[in-house]
PDB file of C-alpha atoms in Angstrom:
ATOM      1  CA  MET A   1      82.367 123.976 101.652  1.00 56.00           C
ATOM      2  CA  THR A   2      83.706 127.259 103.010  1.00 62.00           C
ATOM      3  CA  TRP A   3      86.925 127.019 105.007  1.00 73.00           C
ATOM      4  CA  GLN A   4      86.000 127.405 108.693  1.00 72.00           C
ATOM      5  CA  PRO A   5      88.753 127.326 111.319  1.00 74.00           C
ATOM      6  CA  PHE A   6      87.487 126.112 114.699  1.00 76.00           C
ATOM      7  CA  TYR A   7      90.771 125.620 116.526  1.00 77.00           C
ATOM      8  CA  SER A   8      92.918 128.733 117.081  1.00 74.00           C
ATOM      9  CA  GLY A   9      95.873 127.279 118.983  1.00 79.00           C
ATOM     10  CA  THR A  10      95.620 129.881 121.766  1.00 75.00           C
ATOM     11  CA  GLY A  11      94.203 127.634 124.483  1.00 73.00           C
ATOM     12  CA  GLY A  12      91.344 130.070 125.013  1.00 69.00           C
ATOM     13  CA  ALA A  13      87.684 129.823 124.155  1.00 69.00           C
ATOM     14  CA  GLY A  14      87.038 129.091 120.504  1.00 66.00           C
ATOM     15  CA  PRO A  15      84.482 130.711 118.181  1.00 70.00           C
ATOM     16  CA  LYS A  16      80.917 130.806 119.479  1.00 73.00           C
ATOM     17  CA  ASP A  17      77.771 129.411 117.933  1.00 71.00           C
ATOM     18  CA  PRO A  18      75.939 132.376 116.322  1.00 70.00           C
ATOM     19  CA  ASP A  19      72.599 130.892 117.419  1.00 72.00           C
ATOM     20  CA  ASP A  20      73.730 130.316 121.004  1.00 75.00           C
ATOM     21  CA  PRO A  21      76.626 132.534 122.168  1.00 72.00           C
ATOM     22  CA  GLU A  22      77.035 130.411 125.300  1.00 71.00           C
ATOM     23  CA  GLU A  23      78.038 127.378 123.240  1.00 74.00           C
ATOM     24  CA  PRO A  24      81.060 126.743 121.009  1.00 74.00           C
ATOM     25  CA  ARG A  25      80.390 126.783 117.299  1.00 73.00           C
ATOM     26  CA  ARG A  26      79.213 123.439 115.967  1.00 76.00           C
ATOM     27  CA  LEU A  27      81.483 121.638 113.545  1.00 78.00           C
ATOM     28  CA  ALA A  28      80.492 121.867 109.915  1.00 78.00           C
ATOM     29  CA  PRO A  29      78.848 118.777 108.369  1.00 83.00           C
ATOM     30  CA  ALA A  30      81.265 115.985 107.511  1.00 86.00           C
ATOM     31  CA  PRO A  31      82.065 115.233 103.872  1.00 88.00           C
ATOM     32  CA  PRO A  32      79.884 112.434 102.443  1.00 83.00           C
ATOM     33  CA  TRP A  33      82.679 109.869 102.636  1.00 83.00           C
ATOM     34  CA  ARG A  34      83.203 110.525 106.389  1.00 87.00           C
ATOM     35  CA  GLU A  35      79.617 110.224 107.583  1.00 86.00           C
ATOM     36  CA  PHE A  36      78.866 107.539 110.173  1.00 87.00           C
ATOM     37  CA  PRO A  37      77.452 104.983 110.205  1.00 86.00           C
ATOM     38  CA  ARG A  38      79.334 104.487 106.955  1.00 77.00           C
ATOM     39  CA  ARG A  39      77.250 104.372 103.810  1.00 74.00           C
ATOM     40  CA  SER A  40      78.119 102.953 100.436  1.00 75.00           C
ATOM     41  CA  LEU A  41      79.344 105.453  97.849  1.00 74.00           C
ATOM     42  CA  HIS A  42      78.402 103.251  94.902  1.00 79.00           C
ATOM     43  CA  GLU A  43      76.133 105.941  93.456  1.00 82.00           C
ATOM     44  CA  GLN A  44      79.035 108.403  93.338  1.00 84.00           C
ATOM     45  CA  PHE A  45      81.555 106.001  91.795  1.00 86.00           C
ATOM     46  CA  VAL A  46      82.476 106.813  88.193  1.00 87.00           C
ATOM     47  CA  PRO A  47      84.020 103.724  86.523  1.00 91.00           C
ATOM     48  CA  PRO A  48      86.971 104.477  84.228  1.00 91.00           C
ATOM     49  CA  GLN A  49      86.943 103.401  80.611  1.00 91.00           C
ATOM     50  CA  GLY A  50      87.158  99.631  80.233  1.00 95.00           C
ATOM     51  CA  LEU A  51      86.087  98.726  83.763  1.00 96.00           C
ATOM     52  CA  VAL A  52      82.465  98.031  82.820  1.00 97.00           C
ATOM     53  CA  GLU A  53      83.627  95.512  80.210  1.00 98.00           C
ATOM     54  CA  ALA A  54      85.991  93.868  82.713  1.00 98.00           C
ATOM     55  CA  VAL A  55      83.212  93.526  85.308  1.00 98.00           C
ATOM     56  CA  ASN A  56      80.804  92.013  82.786  1.00 98.00           C
ATOM     57  CA  ALA A  57      83.467  89.564  81.601  1.00 98.00           C
ATOM     58  CA  ALA A  58      84.102  88.452  85.187  1.00 98.00           C
ATOM     59  CA  LEU A  59      80.372  88.072  85.832  1.00 97.00           C
ATOM     60  CA  LEU A  60      79.705  86.067  82.686  1.00 97.00           C
ATOM     61  CA  LEU A  61      82.797  83.854  83.019  1.00 97.00           C
ATOM     62  CA  ARG A  62      82.306  83.359  86.778  1.00 96.00           C
ATOM     63  CA  ARG A  63      85.906  84.415  87.311  1.00 97.00           C
ATOM     64  CA  PRO A  64      87.401  86.687  89.996  1.00 97.00           C
ATOM     65  CA  LEU A  65      88.177  90.249  88.926  1.00 98.00           C
ATOM     66  CA  LEU A  66      91.690  91.410  89.889  1.00 97.00           C
ATOM     67  CA  VAL A  67      91.795  95.224  89.966  1.00 97.00           C
ATOM     68  CA  THR A  68      95.221  96.849  90.240  1.00 96.00           C
ATOM     69  CA  GLY A  69      95.830 100.511  90.951  1.00 90.00           C
ATOM     70  CA  PRO A  70      97.125 103.029  93.480  1.00 81.00           C
ATOM     71  CA  ALA A  71      95.496 103.616  96.842  1.00 77.00           C
ATOM     72  CA  GLY A  72      92.379 105.744  96.681  1.00 75.00           C
ATOM     73  CA  SER A  73      91.628 105.034  93.012  1.00 82.00           C
ATOM     74  CA  GLY A  74      88.236 103.460  93.760  1.00 83.00           C
ATOM     75  CA  LYS A  75      89.217  99.794  93.457  1.00 89.00           C
ATOM     76  CA  SER A  76      87.160  98.615  96.421  1.00 89.00           C
ATOM     77  CA  THR A  77      84.115 100.708  95.451  1.00 91.00           C
ATOM     78  CA  VAL A  78      83.674  98.723  92.241  1.00 94.00           C
ATOM     79  CA  ILE A  79      82.123  95.772  94.035  1.00 95.00           C
ATOM     80  CA  GLU A  80      79.719  97.967  96.002  1.00 94.00           C
ATOM     81  CA  GLN A  81      78.335  99.374  92.760  1.00 95.00           C
ATOM     82  CA  VAL A  82      78.024  95.924  91.180  1.00 97.00           C
ATOM     83  CA  ALA A  83      76.357  94.467  94.287  1.00 96.00           C
ATOM     84  CA  ALA A  84      73.861  97.341  94.367  1.00 95.00           C
ATOM     85  CA  GLU A  85      72.989  97.105  90.660  1.00 96.00           C
ATOM     86  CA  LEU A  86      72.642  93.298  90.665  1.00 96.00           C
ATOM     87  CA  ARG A  87      71.130  93.110  94.173  1.00 96.00           C
ATOM     88  CA  LEU A  88      73.738  90.690  95.435  1.00 96.00           C
ATOM     89  CA  GLY A  89      73.267  91.659  99.079  1.00 94.00           C
ATOM     90  CA  THR A  90      75.775  93.021 101.562  1.00 94.00           C
ATOM     91  CA  VAL A  91      79.352  92.854 100.333  1.00 96.00           C
ATOM     92  CA  LEU A  92      81.482  90.344 102.231  1.00 97.00           C
ATOM     93  CA  ARG A  93      84.969  91.683 103.003  1.00 97.00           C
ATOM     94  CA  TRP A  94      88.268  89.920 103.555  1.00 97.00           C
ATOM     95  CA  HIS A  95      91.033  92.403 104.268  1.00 96.00           C
ATOM     96  CA  ILE A  96      94.397  90.773 103.639  1.00 96.00           C
ATOM     97  CA  THR A  97      97.456  91.101 105.854  1.00 94.00           C
ATOM     98  CA  SER A  98     100.736  89.199 105.908  1.00 92.00           C
ATOM     99  CA  ARG A  99      99.153  86.839 108.479  1.00 93.00           C
ATOM    100  CA  SER A 100      96.032  86.030 106.450  1.00 95.00           C
ATOM    101  CA  GLY A 101      95.484  82.350 105.734  1.00 95.00           C
ATOM    102  CA  LEU A 102      93.021  80.459 103.588  1.00 96.00           C
ATOM    103  CA  THR A 103      91.498  78.424 106.431  1.00 95.00           C
ATOM    104  CA  ASP A 104      90.439  81.490 108.426  1.00 94.00           C
ATOM    105  CA  ALA A 105      88.780  82.910 105.305  1.00 97.00           C
ATOM    106  CA  LEU A 106      86.798  79.687 104.874  1.00 98.00           C
ATOM    107  CA  TYR A 107      85.702  79.067 108.466  1.00 97.00           C
ATOM    108  CA  ARG A 108      86.623  79.760 112.088  1.00 96.00           C
ATOM    109  CA  TYR A 109      86.576  77.055 114.762  1.00 96.00           C
ATOM    110  CA  ASP A 110      86.955  77.967 118.434  1.00 94.00           C
ATOM    111  CA  ALA A 111      88.412  74.706 119.712  1.00 91.00           C
ATOM    112  CA  LEU A 112      89.514  76.166 123.046  1.00 92.00           C
ATOM    113  CA  GLY A 113      86.072  77.659 123.654  1.00 91.00           C
ATOM    114  CA  ARG A 114      84.460  74.297 123.039  1.00 90.00           C
ATOM    115  CA  ILE A 115      86.845  72.516 125.421  1.00 87.00           C
ATOM    116  CA  HIS A 116      86.197  75.152 128.091  1.00 88.00           C
ATOM    117  CA  ALA A 117      82.408  74.793 127.684  1.00 86.00           C
ATOM    118  CA  GLN A 118      82.629  71.012 127.986  1.00 83.00           C
ATOM    119  CA  ARG A 119      84.612  71.320 131.221  1.00 84.00           C
ATOM    120  CA  LEU A 120      82.065  73.720 132.675  1.00 84.00           C
ATOM    121  CA  GLU A 121      79.135  71.469 131.796  1.00 78.00           C
ATOM    122  CA  GLY A 122      80.838  68.328 133.071  1.00 74.00           C
ATOM    123  CA  PRO A 123      80.031  64.721 132.128  1.00 76.00           C
ATOM    124  CA  GLY A 124      76.809  64.320 130.199  1.00 65.00           C
ATOM    125  CA  GLY A 125      76.774  67.919 129.030  1.00 64.00           C
ATOM    126  CA  SER A 126      76.061  69.094 125.521  1.00 73.00           C
ATOM    127  CA  ASP A 127      78.645  68.397 122.837  1.00 81.00           C
ATOM    128  CA  ASP A 128      77.081  70.699 120.227  1.00 90.00           C
ATOM    129  CA  ILE A 129      79.838  71.972 117.928  1.00 94.00           C
ATOM    130  CA  ALA A 130      77.714  74.594 116.132  1.00 94.00           C
ATOM    131  CA  PRO A 131      78.202  77.481 118.613  1.00 94.00           C
ATOM    132  CA  PHE A 132      81.955  77.254 118.109  1.00 95.00           C
ATOM    133  CA  LEU A 133      81.949  77.386 114.316  1.00 97.00           C
ATOM    134  CA  ARG A 134      81.491  80.379 112.030  1.00 97.00           C
ATOM    135  CA  MET A 135      81.981  80.728 108.316  1.00 98.00           C
ATOM    136  CA  GLY A 136      84.691  83.101 107.169  1.00 98.00           C
ATOM    137  CA  PRO A 137      84.042  85.670 104.423  1.00 98.00           C
ATOM    138  CA  LEU A 138      85.169  83.355 101.613  1.00 98.00           C
ATOM    139  CA  GLY A 139      83.330  80.396 103.109  1.00 98.00           C
ATOM    140  CA  THR A 140      80.128  82.440 103.370  1.00 98.00           C
ATOM    141  CA  ALA A 141      80.475  83.512  99.729  1.00 98.00           C
ATOM    142  CA  LEU A 142      80.664  79.824  98.711  1.00 98.00           C
ATOM    143  CA  LEU A 143      77.498  78.740 100.526  1.00 97.00           C
ATOM    144  CA  PRO A 144      74.668  77.543  98.257  1.00 96.00           C
ATOM    145  CA  ALA A 145      72.461  80.476  97.240  1.00 93.00           C
ATOM    146  CA  GLU A 146      69.971  81.498  94.561  1.00 93.00           C
ATOM    147  CA  ARG A 147      72.064  84.545  93.647  1.00 94.00           C
ATOM    148  CA  PRO A 148      75.857  84.965  93.794  1.00 96.00           C
ATOM    149  CA  ARG A 149      77.325  86.641  96.837  1.00 97.00           C
ATOM    150  CA  ALA A 150      79.725  89.567  96.429  1.00 98.00           C
ATOM    151  CA  LEU A 151      83.156  89.176  98.066  1.00 98.00           C
ATOM    152  CA  LEU A 152      85.928  91.773  98.278  1.00 98.00           C
ATOM    153  CA  ILE A 153      89.432  90.373  98.843  1.00 97.00           C
ATOM    154  CA  ASP A 154      91.201  93.624  99.617  1.00 96.00           C
ATOM    155  CA  GLU A 155      94.930  94.218  99.061  1.00 95.00           C
ATOM    156  CA  ILE A 156      95.811  90.658  98.126  1.00 96.00           C
ATOM    157  CA  ASP A 157      99.349  91.810  97.333  1.00 94.00           C
ATOM    158  CA  LYS A 158      99.848  92.211 101.109  1.00 94.00           C
ATOM    159  CA  SER A 159      99.508  88.436 101.615  1.00 95.00           C
ATOM    160  CA  ASP A 160     102.345  85.998 102.127  1.00 93.00           C
ATOM    161  CA  LEU A 161     103.749  84.353  99.014  1.00 91.00           C
ATOM    162  CA  ASP A 162     101.671  81.170  99.301  1.00 92.00           C
ATOM    163  CA  LEU A 163      98.151  82.573  99.657  1.00 95.00           C
ATOM    164  CA  PRO A 164      97.400  83.215  95.931  1.00 94.00           C
ATOM    165  CA  SER A 165      98.416  79.630  95.148  1.00 93.00           C
ATOM    166  CA  ASP A 166      96.404  78.329  98.121  1.00 93.00           C
ATOM    167  CA  LEU A 167      93.324  80.020  96.683  1.00 95.00           C
ATOM    168  CA  LEU A 168      93.567  78.264  93.321  1.00 92.00           C
ATOM    169  CA  ASP A 169      91.765  75.035  94.180  1.00 91.00           C
ATOM    170  CA  VAL A 170      88.922  76.741  96.019  1.00 93.00           C
ATOM    171  CA  LEU A 171      88.398  79.306  93.242  1.00 91.00           C
ATOM    172  CA  GLU A 172      88.478  76.577  90.617  1.00 93.00           C
ATOM    173  CA  ARG A 173      86.200  74.035  92.324  1.00 94.00           C
ATOM    174  CA  GLY A 174      83.939  76.349  94.319  1.00 95.00           C
ATOM    175  CA  GLU A 175      83.913  73.987  97.282  1.00 96.00           C
ATOM    176  CA  PHE A 176      85.783  73.078 100.453  1.00 97.00           C
ATOM    177  CA  GLU A 177      85.587  70.783 103.470  1.00 97.00           C
ATOM    178  CA  ILE A 178      85.348  71.582 107.167  1.00 97.00           C
ATOM    179  CA  PRO A 179      87.281  68.650 108.702  1.00 96.00           C
ATOM    180  CA  GLU A 180      85.805  69.188 112.174  1.00 95.00           C
ATOM    181  CA  LEU A 181      82.329  68.574 110.733  1.00 96.00           C
ATOM    182  CA  ALA A 182      83.398  65.740 108.419  1.00 95.00           C
ATOM    183  CA  ARG A 183      84.276  63.646 111.468  1.00 93.00           C
ATOM    184  CA  TYR A 184      81.505  64.967 113.729  1.00 94.00           C
ATOM    185  CA  GLY A 185      78.776  62.641 114.979  1.00 90.00           C
ATOM    186  CA  ARG A 186      75.894  64.471 113.287  1.00 93.00           C
ATOM    187  CA  ASP A 187      75.572  64.665 109.506  1.00 95.00           C
ATOM    188  CA  VAL A 188      73.946  68.121 109.376  1.00 96.00           C
ATOM    189  CA  VAL A 189      75.100  71.131 111.403  1.00 96.00           C
ATOM    190  CA  ALA A 190      73.775  74.699 111.129  1.00 97.00           C
ATOM    191  CA  VAL A 191      76.748  77.091 110.968  1.00 97.00           C
ATOM    192  CA  ARG A 192      76.610  80.888 111.285  1.00 97.00           C
ATOM    193  CA  GLU A 193      77.607  82.974 108.303  1.00 96.00           C
ATOM    194  CA  TRP A 194      80.194  85.763 108.335  1.00 96.00           C
ATOM    195  CA  GLY A 195      78.955  89.179 109.452  1.00 89.00           C
ATOM    196  CA  GLY A 196      75.602  88.022 110.806  1.00 89.00           C
ATOM    197  CA  ASP A 197      73.667  85.443 112.789  1.00 90.00           C
ATOM    198  CA  ARG A 198      72.005  83.730 109.860  1.00 94.00           C
ATOM    199  CA  ARG A 199      72.698  79.983 109.876  1.00 96.00           C
ATOM    200  CA  HIS A 200      73.250  77.574 107.005  1.00 96.00           C
ATOM    201  CA  GLU A 201      73.061  73.800 107.152  1.00 96.00           C
ATOM    202  CA  VAL A 202      76.309  72.038 106.241  1.00 97.00           C
ATOM    203  CA  THR A 203      76.064  68.334 105.405  1.00 96.00           C
ATOM    204  CA  ARG A 204      78.968  66.071 106.360  1.00 96.00           C
ATOM    205  CA  GLY A 205      81.349  69.010 106.376  1.00 97.00           C
ATOM    206  CA  ARG A 206      81.056  69.790 102.629  1.00 97.00           C
ATOM    207  CA  VAL A 207      80.362  73.326 101.398  1.00 97.00           C
ATOM    208  CA  GLN A 208      79.771  73.726  97.669  1.00 97.00           C
ATOM    209  CA  CYS A 209      78.460  76.811  95.912  1.00 96.00           C
ATOM    210  CA  THR A 210      75.544  76.672  93.500  1.00 96.00           C
ATOM    211  CA  GLU A 211      76.294  80.161  92.122  1.00 96.00           C
ATOM    212  CA  PHE A 212      79.956  81.151  91.974  1.00 96.00           C
ATOM    213  CA  PRO A 213      80.399  84.399  93.915  1.00 97.00           C
ATOM    214  CA  PHE A 214      81.320  87.692  92.285  1.00 98.00           C
ATOM    215  CA  ILE A 215      84.837  88.251  93.670  1.00 98.00           C
ATOM    216  CA  VAL A 216      86.860  91.441  93.358  1.00 98.00           C
ATOM    217  CA  MET A 217      90.488  91.235  94.444  1.00 97.00           C
ATOM    218  CA  THR A 218      92.378  94.509  94.765  1.00 96.00           C
ATOM    219  CA  SER A 219      96.115  95.051  94.466  1.00 95.00           C
ATOM    220  CA  ASN A 220      98.292  98.122  94.778  1.00 90.00           C
ATOM    221  CA  GLY A 221     100.729  96.566  92.312  1.00 88.00           C
ATOM    222  CA  GLU A 222     103.405  95.963  94.921  1.00 84.00           C
ATOM    223  CA  ARG A 223     104.189  92.369  93.858  1.00 89.00           C
ATOM    224  CA  GLU A 224     103.881  89.856  91.048  1.00 92.00           C
ATOM    225  CA  PHE A 225     101.477  86.900  91.144  1.00 95.00           C
ATOM    226  CA  PRO A 226     101.960  83.350  89.816  1.00 94.00           C
ATOM    227  CA  ALA A 227     100.826  82.780  86.224  1.00 95.00           C
ATOM    228  CA  ALA A 228      98.508  79.981  87.358  1.00 94.00           C
ATOM    229  CA  PHE A 229      96.722  82.474  89.596  1.00 95.00           C
ATOM    230  CA  LEU A 230      96.558  85.250  86.991  1.00 96.00           C
ATOM    231  CA  ARG A 231      95.076  83.036  84.275  1.00 95.00           C
ATOM    232  CA  ARG A 232      92.102  82.306  86.535  1.00 95.00           C
ATOM    233  CA  CYS A 233      91.312  86.010  86.889  1.00 97.00           C
ATOM    234  CA  VAL A 234      89.955  88.766  84.706  1.00 98.00           C
ATOM    235  CA  ARG A 235      92.484  91.576  85.182  1.00 98.00           C
ATOM    236  CA  PHE A 236      92.006  95.320  85.021  1.00 97.00           C
ATOM    237  CA  THR A 237      94.453  98.133  85.798  1.00 96.00           C
ATOM    238  CA  MET A 238      93.014 101.449  86.909  1.00 94.00           C
ATOM    239  CA  PRO A 239      94.242 104.160  84.515  1.00 92.00           C
ATOM    240  CA  LEU A 240      95.783 107.427  85.619  1.00 88.00           C
ATOM    241  CA  PRO A 241      92.979 109.952  86.148  1.00 89.00           C
ATOM    242  CA  THR A 242      92.479 112.748  83.635  1.00 90.00           C
ATOM    243  CA  PRO A 243      91.148 116.257  84.347  1.00 94.00           C
ATOM    244  CA  GLU A 244      87.832 115.210  82.794  1.00 92.00           C
ATOM    245  CA  SER A 245      87.507 112.047  84.889  1.00 89.00           C
ATOM    246  CA  LEU A 246      88.422 113.919  88.065  1.00 91.00           C
ATOM    247  CA  LEU A 247      85.800 116.573  87.336  1.00 92.00           C
ATOM    248  CA  ARG A 248      83.198 113.801  87.054  1.00 88.00           C
ATOM    249  CA  VAL A 249      84.342 112.332  90.376  1.00 88.00           C
ATOM    250  CA  VAL A 250      84.171 115.719  92.117  1.00 91.00           C
ATOM    251  CA  GLU A 251      80.741 116.391  90.644  1.00 90.00           C
ATOM    252  CA  ALA A 252      79.461 112.980  91.752  1.00 86.00           C
ATOM    253  CA  HIS A 253      80.616 113.553  95.333  1.00 86.00           C
ATOM    254  CA  LEU A 254      80.268 117.304  95.837  1.00 89.00           C
ATOM    255  CA  GLY A 255      77.906 118.572  93.148  1.00 89.00           C
ATOM    256  CA  ALA A 256      78.123 120.469  89.864  1.00 90.00           C
ATOM    257  CA  GLU A 257      78.618 123.873  91.477  1.00 91.00           C
ATOM    258  CA  THR A 258      81.720 122.759  93.359  1.00 90.00           C
ATOM    259  CA  ALA A 259      83.075 120.904  90.320  1.00 92.00           C
ATOM    260  CA  GLY A 260      82.694 124.024  88.172  1.00 92.00           C
ATOM    261  CA  SER A 261      84.472 126.443  90.514  1.00 90.00           C
ATOM    262  CA  ALA A 262      87.792 128.045  89.617  1.00 90.00           C
ATOM    263  CA  ALA A 263      89.358 126.784  92.853  1.00 89.00           C
ATOM    264  CA  THR A 264      88.446 123.190  91.942  1.00 93.00           C
ATOM    265  CA  GLY A 265      89.907 123.619  88.467  1.00 94.00           C
ATOM    266  CA  GLU A 266      93.196 124.847  89.910  1.00 94.00           C
ATOM    267  CA  LEU A 267      93.396 121.968  92.369  1.00 95.00           C
ATOM    268  CA  ILE A 268      92.645 119.387  89.676  1.00 95.00           C
ATOM    269  CA  GLY A 269      95.204 120.881  87.294  1.00 96.00           C
ATOM    270  CA  ALA A 270      97.957 120.811  89.915  1.00 95.00           C
ATOM    271  CA  PHE A 271      96.937 117.284  90.974  1.00 95.00           C
ATOM    272  CA  VAL A 272      97.183 115.927  87.419  1.00 95.00           C
ATOM    273  CA  GLU A 273     100.571 117.585  86.875  1.00 95.00           C
ATOM    274  CA  ARG A 274     101.953 115.963  90.005  1.00 94.00           C
ATOM    275  CA  LEU A 275     100.627 112.543  88.951  1.00 92.00           C
ATOM    276  CA  ALA A 276     102.217 112.959  85.519  1.00 91.00           C
ATOM    277  CA  SER A 277     105.558 113.732  87.179  1.00 93.00           C
ATOM    278  CA  GLY A 278     105.453 110.368  88.957  1.00 89.00           C
ATOM    279  CA  GLU A 279     104.205 111.369  92.398  1.00 91.00           C
ATOM    280  CA  SER A 280     101.957 108.979  94.305  1.00 89.00           C
ATOM    281  CA  LEU A 281      98.659 110.649  95.181  1.00 91.00           C
ATOM    282  CA  ALA A 282      95.119 109.348  95.788  1.00 90.00           C
ATOM    283  CA  VAL A 283      91.876 110.719  94.436  1.00 90.00           C
ATOM    284  CA  ASP A 284      90.405 110.934  97.926  1.00 90.00           C
ATOM    285  CA  GLN A 285      93.194 113.370  98.846  1.00 93.00           C
ATOM    286  CA  LEU A 286      92.002 115.615  96.031  1.00 94.00           C
ATOM    287  CA  LEU A 287      88.408 115.319  97.234  1.00 93.00           C
ATOM    288  CA  ASN A 288      89.503 116.358 100.732  1.00 92.00           C
ATOM    289  CA  ALA A 289      91.239 119.453  99.382  1.00 93.00           C
ATOM    290  CA  VAL A 290      88.336 120.407  97.121  1.00 93.00           C
ATOM    291  CA  HIS A 291      85.857 119.938  99.965  1.00 91.00           C
ATOM    292  CA  LEU A 292      87.763 122.331 102.227  1.00 89.00           C
ATOM    293  CA  LEU A 293      88.974 124.925  99.734  1.00 89.00           C
ATOM    294  CA  SER A 294      86.287 125.360  97.108  1.00 82.00           C
ATOM    295  CA  GLY A 295      83.933 127.524  99.197  1.00 69.00           C
ATOM    296  CA  GLY A 296      83.369 131.224  98.966  1.00 63.00           C
ATOM    297  CA  SER A 297      85.487 132.207 101.966  1.00 62.00           C
ATOM    298  CA  ALA A 298      88.705 130.288 101.414  1.00 64.00           C
ATOM    299  CA  PRO A 299      91.697 131.145 103.620  1.00 71.00           C
ATOM    300  CA  ASP A 300      94.290 133.667 102.544  1.00 74.00           C
ATOM    301  CA  GLU A 301      96.879 132.490 100.005  1.00 77.00           C
ATOM    302  CA  ASP A 302      99.560 131.498 102.534  1.00 77.00           C
ATOM    303  CA  ARG A 303      97.192 129.473 104.684  1.00 82.00           C
ATOM    304  CA  ARG A 304      95.511 128.000 101.614  1.00 86.00           C
ATOM    305  CA  GLN A 305      98.845 126.715 100.364  1.00 90.00           C
ATOM    306  CA  ALA A 306      99.576 125.262 103.794  1.00 89.00           C
ATOM    307  CA  VAL A 307      96.291 123.345 103.677  1.00 90.00           C
ATOM    308  CA  VAL A 308      97.034 122.094 100.143  1.00 92.00           C
ATOM    309  CA  ASP A 309     100.505 120.927 101.206  1.00 93.00           C
ATOM    310  CA  LEU A 310      98.992 119.176 104.236  1.00 93.00           C
ATOM    311  CA  LEU A 311      96.265 117.309 102.348  1.00 94.00           C
ATOM    312  CA  LEU A 312      98.132 116.507  99.144  1.00 95.00           C
ATOM    313  CA  ARG A 313     101.304 115.075 100.617  1.00 94.00           C
ATOM    314  CA  GLU A 314     103.012 112.473  98.469  1.00 92.00           C
ATOM    315  CA  LEU A 315     102.095 108.961  99.651  1.00 87.00           C
ATOM    316  CA  SER A 316     105.444 107.256  99.184  1.00 78.00           C
ATOM    317  CA  ARG A 317     106.975 109.383 101.939  1.00 71.00           C
ATOM    318  CA  ALA A 318     106.024 109.562 105.620  1.00 60.00           C
TER     319      ALA A 318
END
């Protein structure tokens, strides 16, 4: 892309559209990774050496894959590529925070909503529990299915200390109970899945998978995990990118012409040097810089350096 300033900072009228001088110039097309509605970038993902073997081991052993690496290294894109190649359907996502708990990932029960509905309907009204239950992302992944579901547990190192241990039994047995249904009057209840309105029949509150889901857990490496948790996972650490691997990433996202430009080579060289010196940078920062500065009409040297400094700021500092 050619650098195109739209905002001048003068408060006056900006540049005009060459096809319609009465209208402001239209913004240039967004980079592929910022187009909406969002689309999967699995076709552009270039797996580093060793990742293919780790994925196949996790698939064959029916074990979760724990991928560790810095932000922006492509950890969460792995599962999109696997799901597309194996036709595992839409990826289920569980984004972890310090407040994340196992129960919410298995199912959600709106007890207050049910009580409110019963009061509105009065005596003799419906006592159907199904509208107030929904599977969580992990619970949906464990529903019986002909093919495994794909589940991303993102940034598990952000969880509280107990969550990895809480996961052990579910990941080992592939089943769980919904207590509200176990003591409900009807044996079979159709419960909605996560991220859609499709319903699945649950018998006497028991959910048990028939095909263990393909689970990718990502970690930024900010904490240690219990040994009992680690031994149940296939583990892979994303390597530091090399100039060659970064060229492949740029080519996959922005094309061979952009990847082969002198400006791209300079940006990649400086990026790798900074990584080698211990700075924390993400590959998507590099892609942003290449997208803006690899065109034929790049800004003058001073402004170009200002853009580089803006986009490639070290991540460990505000």
